XYZ file of C-alpha atoms in Angstrom:
272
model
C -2.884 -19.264 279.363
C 0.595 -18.197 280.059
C 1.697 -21.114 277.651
C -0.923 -19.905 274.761
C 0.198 -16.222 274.638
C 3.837 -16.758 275.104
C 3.558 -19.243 271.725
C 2.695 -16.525 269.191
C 5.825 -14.395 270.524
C 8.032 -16.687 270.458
C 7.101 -17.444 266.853
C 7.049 -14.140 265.640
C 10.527 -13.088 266.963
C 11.747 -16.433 265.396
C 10.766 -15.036 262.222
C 12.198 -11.557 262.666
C 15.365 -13.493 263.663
C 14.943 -15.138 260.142
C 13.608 -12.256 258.258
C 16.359 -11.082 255.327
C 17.423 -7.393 255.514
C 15.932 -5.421 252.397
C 19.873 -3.750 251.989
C 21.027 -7.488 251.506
C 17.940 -9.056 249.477
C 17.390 -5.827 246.767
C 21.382 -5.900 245.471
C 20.747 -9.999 245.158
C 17.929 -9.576 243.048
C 18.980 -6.801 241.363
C 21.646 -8.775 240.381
C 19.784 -11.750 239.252
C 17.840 -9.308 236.891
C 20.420 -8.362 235.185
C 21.968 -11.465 234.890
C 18.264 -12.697 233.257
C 18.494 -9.465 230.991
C 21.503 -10.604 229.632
C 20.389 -14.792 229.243
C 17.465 -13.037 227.052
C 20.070 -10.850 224.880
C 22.344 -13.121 224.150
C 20.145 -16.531 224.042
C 16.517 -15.477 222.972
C 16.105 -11.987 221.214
C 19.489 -11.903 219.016
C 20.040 -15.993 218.821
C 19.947 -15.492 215.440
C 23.459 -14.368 215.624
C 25.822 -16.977 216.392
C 28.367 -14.365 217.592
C 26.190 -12.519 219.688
C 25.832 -16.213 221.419
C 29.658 -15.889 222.236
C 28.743 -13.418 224.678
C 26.277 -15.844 226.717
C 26.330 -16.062 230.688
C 27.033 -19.620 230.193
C 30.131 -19.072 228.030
C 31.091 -16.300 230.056
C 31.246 -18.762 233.195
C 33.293 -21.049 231.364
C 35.642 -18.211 230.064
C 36.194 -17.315 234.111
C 36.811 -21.309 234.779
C 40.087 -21.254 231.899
C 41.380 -18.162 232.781
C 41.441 -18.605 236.065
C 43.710 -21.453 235.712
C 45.819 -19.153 233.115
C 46.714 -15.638 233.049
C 43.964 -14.259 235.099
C 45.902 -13.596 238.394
C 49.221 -12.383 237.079
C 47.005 -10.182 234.745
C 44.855 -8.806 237.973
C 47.934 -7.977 239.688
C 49.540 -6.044 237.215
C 46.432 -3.916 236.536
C 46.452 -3.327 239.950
C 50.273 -1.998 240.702
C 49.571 0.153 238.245
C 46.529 1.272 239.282
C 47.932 2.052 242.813
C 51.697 3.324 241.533
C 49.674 6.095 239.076
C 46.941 6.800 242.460
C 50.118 7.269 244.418
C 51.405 9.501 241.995
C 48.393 11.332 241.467
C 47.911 11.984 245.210
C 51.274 13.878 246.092
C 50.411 15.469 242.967
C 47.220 16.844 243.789
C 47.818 17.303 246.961
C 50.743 20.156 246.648
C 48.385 21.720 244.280
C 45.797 21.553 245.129
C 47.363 22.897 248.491
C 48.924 25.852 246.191
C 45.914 26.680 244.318
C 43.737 26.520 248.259
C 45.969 28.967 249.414
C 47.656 31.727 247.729
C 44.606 33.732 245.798
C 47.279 34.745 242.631
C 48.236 31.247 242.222
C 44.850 30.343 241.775
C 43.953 33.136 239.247
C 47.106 32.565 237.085
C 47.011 28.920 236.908
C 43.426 28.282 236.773
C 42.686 29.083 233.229
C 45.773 26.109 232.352
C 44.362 23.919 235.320
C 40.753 24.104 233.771
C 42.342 23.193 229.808
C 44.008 20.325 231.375
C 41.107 18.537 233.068
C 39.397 18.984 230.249
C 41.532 17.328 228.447
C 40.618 13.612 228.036
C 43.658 11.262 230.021
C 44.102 8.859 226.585
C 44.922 11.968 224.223
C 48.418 11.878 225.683
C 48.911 8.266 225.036
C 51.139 9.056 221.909
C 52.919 11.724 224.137
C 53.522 9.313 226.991
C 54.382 6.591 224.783
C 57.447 8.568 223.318
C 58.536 10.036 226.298
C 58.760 7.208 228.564
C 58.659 4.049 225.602
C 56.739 0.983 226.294
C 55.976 -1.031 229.168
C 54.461 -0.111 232.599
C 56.203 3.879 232.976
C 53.042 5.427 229.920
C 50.343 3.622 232.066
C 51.170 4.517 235.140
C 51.319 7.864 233.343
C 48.140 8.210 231.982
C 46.596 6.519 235.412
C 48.219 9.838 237.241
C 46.698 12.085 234.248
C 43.181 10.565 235.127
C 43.320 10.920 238.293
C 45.420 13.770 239.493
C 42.581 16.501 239.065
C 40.363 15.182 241.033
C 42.008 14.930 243.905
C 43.882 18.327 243.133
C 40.369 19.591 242.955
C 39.049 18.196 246.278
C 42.367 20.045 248.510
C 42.180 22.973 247.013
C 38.066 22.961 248.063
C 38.910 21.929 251.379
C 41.643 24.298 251.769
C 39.263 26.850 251.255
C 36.700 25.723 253.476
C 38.893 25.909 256.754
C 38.014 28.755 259.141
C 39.788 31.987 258.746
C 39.524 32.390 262.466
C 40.786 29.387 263.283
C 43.972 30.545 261.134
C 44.078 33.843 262.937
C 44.140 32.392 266.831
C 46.930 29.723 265.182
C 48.627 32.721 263.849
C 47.926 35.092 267.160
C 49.695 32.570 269.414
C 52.744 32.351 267.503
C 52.427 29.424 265.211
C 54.552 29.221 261.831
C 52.941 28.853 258.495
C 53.993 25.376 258.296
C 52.474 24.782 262.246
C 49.412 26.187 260.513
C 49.469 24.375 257.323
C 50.174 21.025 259.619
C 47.558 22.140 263.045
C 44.711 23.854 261.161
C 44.546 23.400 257.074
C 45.472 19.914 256.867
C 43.203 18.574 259.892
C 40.169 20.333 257.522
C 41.147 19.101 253.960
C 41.781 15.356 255.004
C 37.901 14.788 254.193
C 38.259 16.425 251.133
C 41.262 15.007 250.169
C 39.667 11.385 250.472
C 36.438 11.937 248.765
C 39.108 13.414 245.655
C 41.285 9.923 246.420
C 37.970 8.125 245.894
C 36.774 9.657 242.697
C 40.105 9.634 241.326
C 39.980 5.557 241.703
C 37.185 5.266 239.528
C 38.275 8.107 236.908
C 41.685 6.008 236.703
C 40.373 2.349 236.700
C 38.426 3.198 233.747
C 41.252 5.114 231.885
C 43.302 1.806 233.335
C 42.369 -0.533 230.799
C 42.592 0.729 227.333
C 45.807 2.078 228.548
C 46.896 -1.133 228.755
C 46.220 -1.850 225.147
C 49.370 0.757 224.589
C 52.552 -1.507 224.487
C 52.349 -3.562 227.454
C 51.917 -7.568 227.444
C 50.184 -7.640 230.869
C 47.273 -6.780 232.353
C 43.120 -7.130 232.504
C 43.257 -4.491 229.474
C 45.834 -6.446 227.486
C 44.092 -9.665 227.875
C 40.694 -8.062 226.150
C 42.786 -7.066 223.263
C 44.425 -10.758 223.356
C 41.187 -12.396 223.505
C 39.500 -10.063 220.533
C 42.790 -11.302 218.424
C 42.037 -15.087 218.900
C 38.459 -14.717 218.763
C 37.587 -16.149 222.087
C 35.179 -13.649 222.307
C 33.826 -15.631 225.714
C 37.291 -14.851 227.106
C 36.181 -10.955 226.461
C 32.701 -11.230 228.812
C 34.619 -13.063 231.712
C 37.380 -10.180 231.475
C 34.485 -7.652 231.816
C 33.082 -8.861 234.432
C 36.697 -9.303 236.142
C 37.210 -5.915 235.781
C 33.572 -4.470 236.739
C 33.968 -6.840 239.854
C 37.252 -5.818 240.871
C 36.378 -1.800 240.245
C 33.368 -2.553 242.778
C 35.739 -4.033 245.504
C 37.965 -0.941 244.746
C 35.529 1.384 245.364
C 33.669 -0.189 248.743
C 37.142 -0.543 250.260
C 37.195 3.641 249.641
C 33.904 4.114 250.680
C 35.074 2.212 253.604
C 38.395 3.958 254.329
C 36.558 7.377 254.188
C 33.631 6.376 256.080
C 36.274 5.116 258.886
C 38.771 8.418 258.271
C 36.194 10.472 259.059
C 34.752 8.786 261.889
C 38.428 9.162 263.324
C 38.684 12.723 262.880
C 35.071 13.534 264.312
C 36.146 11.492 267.440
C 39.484 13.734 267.467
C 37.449 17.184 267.356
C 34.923 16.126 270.526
């Protein structure tokens, strides 16, 4: 008896042991959807169209296979200094003003009317104003990468500046500390959160202003080789290059979602 009941468990925690997670299964067919939605475009509904055809999963594949034994990595790797030299940028940036605008009530009301124009402002209408002020070649990118991505971030310290405690400030303040002890012990503790979440939205803003920048003088990058591909025609060269650069934005982003996740863990240990 002990043999016959002890059977069934055993077999059903086997298959819970076996049993897929839903967060890993969904994103896999999800995936695998999309990838069928696109076989259908490009090789059923408009086959009619020999150059639609050029955009086919299978093509795309092989497009991956030849420039990965080309340009691929060097063109990766420049996309991405830039990406991170404009983000650097963009951060000590934002930071001292957003810092300004958080703190001092007439800075805020004098420069938010100019602060508003410029983020509405889209990064790529100062391409011809970049272009002849710093000429050709990596210095307009990185540029326009810092124009993308500067208001966010600005936007997200100034927020968090606002939200720290005003009593907290005033004990600080009662015990003798020095603005900058207070700008260092209190404020910047409480606008590290919000400074990430801006760091995180500003990747995405600047990745996608990243790549037609690079169509603006420069003979490198994931955005140059699109407009080198669309030249010669290898239009399966384009496809592979999207989905380089929708892949690579996705690892860009998880590793922020990660670092914040992990920041802020870190500073809710440090305030138990």
């Amino acid at each position: 008896m002990t043999a016959t009941t002890a059977s069934p468990s055993l077999a059903l925690g086997e298959r819970s042991a076996l049993r897929i997670p839903r967060q890993a299964w969904l994103p896999a067919v999800g995936i695998a959807v999309a990838v069928a939605l696109w076989w259908l475009a490009t090789e059923v509904i408009f086959a009619g169209r020999p150059l639609v055809s050029q955009f086919s999963p299978a093509l795309a594949v092989r497009g991956l296979a030849e420039l990965a034994a080309g340009p691929l990595l060097n063109a990766a790797s420049a996309s991405v200094f830039r990406l991170l030299a404009g983000l650097i940028i963009a951060t000590i940036l934002g930071t001292l003003i957003g810092l300004a605008v958080g703190s001092l009530r007439s800075v805020d009301q004098a420069a938010s009317p100019v602060l508003l124009f410029l983020r509405m402002v889209s990064p790529l209408s100062w391409a011809p104003v970049v272009v002849i002020a710093f000429g050709v070649g990596d210095p307009p990118v990185v540029a326009l990468v810092t124009a993308a991505a500067v208001w966010p971030i600005a936007t997200g310290v100034a927020e968090g500046v606002r939200a720290v405690n005003p009593g907290h400030v005033s004990v600080a303040r009662s015990l003798g500390a020095t603005r900058a002890e207070v700008l260092r012990r209190v404020t910047w503790p409480t606008v590290q959160p919000a400074l990430l979440t801006g760091v995180r939205q500003a990747l995405g803003i600047a990745w996608v202003v990243l790549v037609p920048a690079e169509m603006l003088g420069v003979t490198s990058g994931l955005g140059y080789q699109i407009l080198n591909a669309k030249d010669q025609l290898a239009y399966h060269h384009v496809t592979a290059l999207i989905l380089v650069i929708g892949t690579l934005g996705y690892l860009i982003d998880t590793v922020a979602r990660w670092a914040l996740a992990t920041r802020r863990q870190r500073l809710a240990e440090a305030a138990t």
